[in-house]
Short mmCIF file of C-alpha atoms and ligand atoms in Angstrom, two decimals:
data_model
loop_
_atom_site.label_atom_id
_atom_site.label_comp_id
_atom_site.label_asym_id
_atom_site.label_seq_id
_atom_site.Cartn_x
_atom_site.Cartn_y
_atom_site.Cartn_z
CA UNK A 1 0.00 0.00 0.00
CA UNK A 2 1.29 3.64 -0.78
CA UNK A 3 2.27 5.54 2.48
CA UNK A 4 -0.92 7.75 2.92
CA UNK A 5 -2.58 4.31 3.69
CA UNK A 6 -0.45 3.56 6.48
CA UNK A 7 -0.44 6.93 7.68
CA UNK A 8 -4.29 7.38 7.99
CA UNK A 9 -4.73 4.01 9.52
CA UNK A 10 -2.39 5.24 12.05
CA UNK A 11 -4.05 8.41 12.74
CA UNK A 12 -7.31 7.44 12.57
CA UNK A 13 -6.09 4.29 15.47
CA UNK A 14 -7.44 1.88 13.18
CA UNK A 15 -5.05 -0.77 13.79
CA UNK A 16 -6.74 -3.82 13.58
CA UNK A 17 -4.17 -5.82 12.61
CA UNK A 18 -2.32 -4.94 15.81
CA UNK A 19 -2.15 -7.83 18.62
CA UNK A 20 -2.35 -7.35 22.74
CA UNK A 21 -0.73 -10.48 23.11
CA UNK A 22 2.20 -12.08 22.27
CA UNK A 23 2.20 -13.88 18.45
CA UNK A 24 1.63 -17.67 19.68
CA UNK A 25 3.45 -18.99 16.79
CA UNK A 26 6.27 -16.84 17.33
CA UNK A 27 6.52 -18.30 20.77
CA UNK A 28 6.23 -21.91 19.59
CA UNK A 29 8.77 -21.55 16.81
CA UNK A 30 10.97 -19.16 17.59
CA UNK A 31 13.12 -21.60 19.33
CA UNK A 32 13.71 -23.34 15.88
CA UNK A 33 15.77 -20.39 14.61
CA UNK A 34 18.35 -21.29 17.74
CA UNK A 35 19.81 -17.70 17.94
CA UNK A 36 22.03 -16.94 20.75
CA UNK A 37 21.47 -14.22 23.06
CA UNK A 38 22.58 -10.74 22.50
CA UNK A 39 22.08 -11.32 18.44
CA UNK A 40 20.03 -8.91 16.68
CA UNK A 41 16.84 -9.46 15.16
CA UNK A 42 15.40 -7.48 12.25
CA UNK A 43 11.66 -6.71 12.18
CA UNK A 44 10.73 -5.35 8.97
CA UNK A 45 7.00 -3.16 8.97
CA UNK A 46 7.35 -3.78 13.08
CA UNK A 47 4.37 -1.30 14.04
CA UNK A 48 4.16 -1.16 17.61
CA UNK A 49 4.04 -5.48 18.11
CA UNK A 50 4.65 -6.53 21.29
CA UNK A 51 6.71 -9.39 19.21
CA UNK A 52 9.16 -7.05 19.70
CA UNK A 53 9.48 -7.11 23.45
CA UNK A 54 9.57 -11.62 23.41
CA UNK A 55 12.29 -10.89 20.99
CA UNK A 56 14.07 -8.64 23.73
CA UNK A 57 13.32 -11.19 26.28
CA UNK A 58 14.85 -14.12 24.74
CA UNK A 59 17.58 -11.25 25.11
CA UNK A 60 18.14 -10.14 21.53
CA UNK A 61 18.58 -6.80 20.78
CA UNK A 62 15.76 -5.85 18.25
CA UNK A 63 15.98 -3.21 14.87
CA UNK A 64 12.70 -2.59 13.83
CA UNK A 65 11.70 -0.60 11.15
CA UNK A 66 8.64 0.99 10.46
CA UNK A 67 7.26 4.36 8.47
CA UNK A 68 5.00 5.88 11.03
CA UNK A 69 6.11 8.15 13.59
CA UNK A 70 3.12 7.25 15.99
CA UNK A 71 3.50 3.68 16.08
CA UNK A 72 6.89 3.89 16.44
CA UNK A 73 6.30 6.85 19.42
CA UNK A 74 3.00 4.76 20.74
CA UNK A 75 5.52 1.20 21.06
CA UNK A 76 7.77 3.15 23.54
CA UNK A 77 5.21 5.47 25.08
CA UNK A 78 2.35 2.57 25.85
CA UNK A 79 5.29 0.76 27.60
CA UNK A 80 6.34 3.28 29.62
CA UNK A 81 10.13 3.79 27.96
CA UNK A 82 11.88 6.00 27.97
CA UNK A 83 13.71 6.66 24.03
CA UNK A 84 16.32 8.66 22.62
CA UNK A 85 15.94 10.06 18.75
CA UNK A 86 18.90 10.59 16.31
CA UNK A 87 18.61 11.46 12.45
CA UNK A 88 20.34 9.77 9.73
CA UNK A 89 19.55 10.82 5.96
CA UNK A 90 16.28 8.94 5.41
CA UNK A 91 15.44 7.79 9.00
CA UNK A 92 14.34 8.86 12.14
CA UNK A 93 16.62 6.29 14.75
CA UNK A 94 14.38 5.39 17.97
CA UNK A 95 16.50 3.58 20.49
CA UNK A 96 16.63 2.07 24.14
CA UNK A 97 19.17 0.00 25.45
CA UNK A 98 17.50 -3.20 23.47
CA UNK A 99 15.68 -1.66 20.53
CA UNK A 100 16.12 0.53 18.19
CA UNK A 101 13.56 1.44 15.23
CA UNK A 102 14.15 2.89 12.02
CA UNK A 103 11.15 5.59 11.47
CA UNK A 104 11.01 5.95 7.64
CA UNK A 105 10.69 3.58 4.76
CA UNK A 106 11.80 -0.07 4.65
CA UNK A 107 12.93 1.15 0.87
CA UNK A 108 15.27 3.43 1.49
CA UNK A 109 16.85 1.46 4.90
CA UNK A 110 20.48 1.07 4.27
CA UNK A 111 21.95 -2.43 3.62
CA UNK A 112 24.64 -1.74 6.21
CA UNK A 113 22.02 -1.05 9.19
CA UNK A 114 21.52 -4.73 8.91
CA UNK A 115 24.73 -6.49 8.28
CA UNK A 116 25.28 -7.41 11.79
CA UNK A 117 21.72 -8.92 12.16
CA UNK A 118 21.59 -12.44 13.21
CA UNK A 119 17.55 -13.14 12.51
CA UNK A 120 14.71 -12.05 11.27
CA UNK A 121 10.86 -11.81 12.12
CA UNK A 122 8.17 -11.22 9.34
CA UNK A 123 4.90 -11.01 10.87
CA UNK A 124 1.87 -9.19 9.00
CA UNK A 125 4.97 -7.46 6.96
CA UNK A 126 4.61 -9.59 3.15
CA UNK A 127 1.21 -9.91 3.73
CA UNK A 128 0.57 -6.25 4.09
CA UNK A 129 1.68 -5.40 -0.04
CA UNK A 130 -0.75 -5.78 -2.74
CA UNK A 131 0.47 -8.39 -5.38
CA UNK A 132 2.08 -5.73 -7.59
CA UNK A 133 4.14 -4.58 -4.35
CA UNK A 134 4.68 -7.41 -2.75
CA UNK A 135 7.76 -8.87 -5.30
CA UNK A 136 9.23 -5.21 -4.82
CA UNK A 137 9.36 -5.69 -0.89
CA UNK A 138 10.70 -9.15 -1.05
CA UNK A 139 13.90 -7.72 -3.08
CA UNK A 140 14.31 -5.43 -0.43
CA UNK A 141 13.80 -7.88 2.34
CA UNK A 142 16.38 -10.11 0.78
CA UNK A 143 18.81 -7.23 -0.03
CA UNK A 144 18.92 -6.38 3.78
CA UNK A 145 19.06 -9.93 5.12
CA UNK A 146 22.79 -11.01 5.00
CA UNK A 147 23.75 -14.82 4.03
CA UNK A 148 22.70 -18.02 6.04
CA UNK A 149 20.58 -15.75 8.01
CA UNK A 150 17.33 -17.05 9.49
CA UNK A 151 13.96 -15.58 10.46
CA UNK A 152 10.19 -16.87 10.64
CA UNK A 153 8.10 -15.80 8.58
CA UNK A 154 3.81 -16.00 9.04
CA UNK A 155 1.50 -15.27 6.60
CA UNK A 156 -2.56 -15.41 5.70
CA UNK A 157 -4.27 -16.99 2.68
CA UNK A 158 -7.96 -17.00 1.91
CA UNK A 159 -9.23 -16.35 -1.32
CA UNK A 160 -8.60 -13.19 -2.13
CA UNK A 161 -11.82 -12.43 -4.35
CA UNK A 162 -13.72 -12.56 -1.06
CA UNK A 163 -11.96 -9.64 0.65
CA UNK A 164 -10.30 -6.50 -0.18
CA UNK A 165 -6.65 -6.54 1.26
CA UNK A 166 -4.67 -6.00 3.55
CA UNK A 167 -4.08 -8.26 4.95
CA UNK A 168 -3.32 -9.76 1.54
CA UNK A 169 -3.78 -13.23 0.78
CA UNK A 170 -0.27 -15.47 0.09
CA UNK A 171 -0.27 -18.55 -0.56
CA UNK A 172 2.04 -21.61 0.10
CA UNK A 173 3.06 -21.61 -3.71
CA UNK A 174 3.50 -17.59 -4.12
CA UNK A 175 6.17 -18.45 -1.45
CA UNK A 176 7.56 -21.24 -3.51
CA UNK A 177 8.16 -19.08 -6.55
CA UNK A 178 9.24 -15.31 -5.09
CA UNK A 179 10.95 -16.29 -1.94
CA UNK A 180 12.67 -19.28 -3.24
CA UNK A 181 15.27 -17.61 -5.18
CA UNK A 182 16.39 -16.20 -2.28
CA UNK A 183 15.38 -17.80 0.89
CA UNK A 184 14.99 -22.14 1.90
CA UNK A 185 12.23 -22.77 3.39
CA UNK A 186 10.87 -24.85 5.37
CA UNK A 187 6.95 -25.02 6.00
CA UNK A 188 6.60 -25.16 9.95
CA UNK A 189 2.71 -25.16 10.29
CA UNK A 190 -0.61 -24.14 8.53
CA UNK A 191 -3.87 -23.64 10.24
CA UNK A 192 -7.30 -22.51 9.42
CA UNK A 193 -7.94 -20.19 11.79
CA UNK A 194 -11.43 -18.82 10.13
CA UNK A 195 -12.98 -19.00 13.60
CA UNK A 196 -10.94 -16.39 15.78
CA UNK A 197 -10.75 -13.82 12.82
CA UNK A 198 -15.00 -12.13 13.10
CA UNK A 199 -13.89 -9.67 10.26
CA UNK A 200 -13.35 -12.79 7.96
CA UNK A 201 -16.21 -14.70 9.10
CA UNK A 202 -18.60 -11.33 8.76
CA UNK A 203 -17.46 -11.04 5.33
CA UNK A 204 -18.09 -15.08 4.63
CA UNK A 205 -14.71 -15.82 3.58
CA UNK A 206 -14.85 -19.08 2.94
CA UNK A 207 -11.42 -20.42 4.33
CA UNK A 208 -8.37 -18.36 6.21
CA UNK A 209 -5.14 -20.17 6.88
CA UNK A 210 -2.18 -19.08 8.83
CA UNK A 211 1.45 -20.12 7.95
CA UNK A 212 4.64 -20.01 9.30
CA UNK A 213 7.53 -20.86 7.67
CA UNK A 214 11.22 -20.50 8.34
CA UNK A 215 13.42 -18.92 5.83
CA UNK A 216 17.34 -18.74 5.45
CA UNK A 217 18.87 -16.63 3.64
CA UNK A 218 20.48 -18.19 0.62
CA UNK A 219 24.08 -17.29 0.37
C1 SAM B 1 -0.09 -4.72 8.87
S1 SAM B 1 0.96 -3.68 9.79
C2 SAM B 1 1.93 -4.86 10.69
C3 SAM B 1 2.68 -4.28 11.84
C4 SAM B 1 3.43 -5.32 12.70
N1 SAM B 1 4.30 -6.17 11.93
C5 SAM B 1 2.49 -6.14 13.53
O1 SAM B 1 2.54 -7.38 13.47
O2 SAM B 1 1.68 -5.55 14.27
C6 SAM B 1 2.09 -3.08 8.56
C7 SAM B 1 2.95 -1.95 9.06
O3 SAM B 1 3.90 -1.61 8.05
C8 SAM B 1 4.12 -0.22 8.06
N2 SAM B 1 4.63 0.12 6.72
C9 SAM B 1 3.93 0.20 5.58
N3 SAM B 1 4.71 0.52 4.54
C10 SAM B 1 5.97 0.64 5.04
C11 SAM B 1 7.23 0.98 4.46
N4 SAM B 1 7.33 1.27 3.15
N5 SAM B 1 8.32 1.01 5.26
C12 SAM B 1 8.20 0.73 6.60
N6 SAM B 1 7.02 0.41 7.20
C13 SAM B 1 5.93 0.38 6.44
C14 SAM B 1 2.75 0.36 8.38
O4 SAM B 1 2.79 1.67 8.90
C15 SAM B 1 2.21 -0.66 9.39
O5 SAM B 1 2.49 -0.27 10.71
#
């Protein structure tokens, strides 16, 4: 989606897509990545996610980027922390002790903010571009993920003909054939998870599975 998008979601608060509680598949399967403490993890499109603080209590430091100011001012302010601001050319740099988030666009991020990143965490991220921007972020996603690097990734499908995006609808094989030229993968889990999603089952969409894969980065 085009920044304005983003921007008026944030303002207006309508952030449905934004969780209270910790991802449970990030919990489950986050172990499977087997990152030491202290590495960094990169969280591309992070919004305000409380991902973000399991990721600094498995004791990673976490670089988040994310275009708007609010949700990157509402993930320190709702959790009462204090945050220091720096400028670099394109970015706004929001950092504590464990995190620091890149305010600005995931397009123009430097490769070398990343080259000391150990992992990566996708959530809500792919499936938030519209097919004709979706191959776009994956280049960039790969471009900033260094070699043998791994992350999870979790994604939606439903058909997409039955709701207007985002969340956009990927499927197992759109994986297959955009991430595979730069990523393995390896399919953790897929559920139907219709039921907890009302907005899905309001609209009678038919079907709604969850994924999670893990990815490494291909050398
Ligand atoms: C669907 S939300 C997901 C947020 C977060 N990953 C989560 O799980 O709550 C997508 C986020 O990407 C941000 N975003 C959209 N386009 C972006 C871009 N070009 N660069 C950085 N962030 C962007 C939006 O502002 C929004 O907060």
């Amino acid at each position: 989606m085009e920044p304005s998008f983003w921007h008026e979601k944030w303002q207006l608060q309508e952030i449905g897509f934004h969780q209270y509680q910790v991802n449970p598949f990030l919990v489950k399967y986050w172990p499977r990545i087997g990152l030491a403490e202290n590495s960094k993890v990169f969280v591309p499109l992070c919004g305000k996610s409380l991902d973000m603080f399991y990721l600094a209590e498995k004791r990673h430091t976490v670089l988040g980027c994310e275009l708007n100011t609010l949700a990157v001012e509402q993930f320190f302010t709702d959790n009462d922390l204090a945050y220091q601001v720096t400028h670099t050319d394109d970015h706004a740099v929001f950092s504590t002790d464990q995190v620091t988030l890149y305010q600005g666009d995931i397009f123009t991020l430097p490769t070398s903010v990343t080259t000391s990143i150990g992992g990566f965490y996708d959530r809500a991220a792919l499936i938030a571009w519209p097919e004709a921007m979706r191959q776009q972020y994956v280049k960039a996603l790969a471009a900033l993920i260094p070699a043998n690097v791994s992350g999870l990734l979790i994604t939606l499908d439903y058909p997409q003909e039955s709701l207007k995006g985002p969340p956009f609808a990927v499927s197992p094989s759109w994986v297959e054939t955009y991430l595979r030229p730069y990523f393995n993968i390896e399919l953790l889990e897929c559920v139907d998870v219709l039921a907890d999603n009302p907005r899905f089952v309001n609209k009678q969409v038919p079907w709604l599975n969850e994924a999670v894969y893990k990815l490494t980065r291909k050398p």
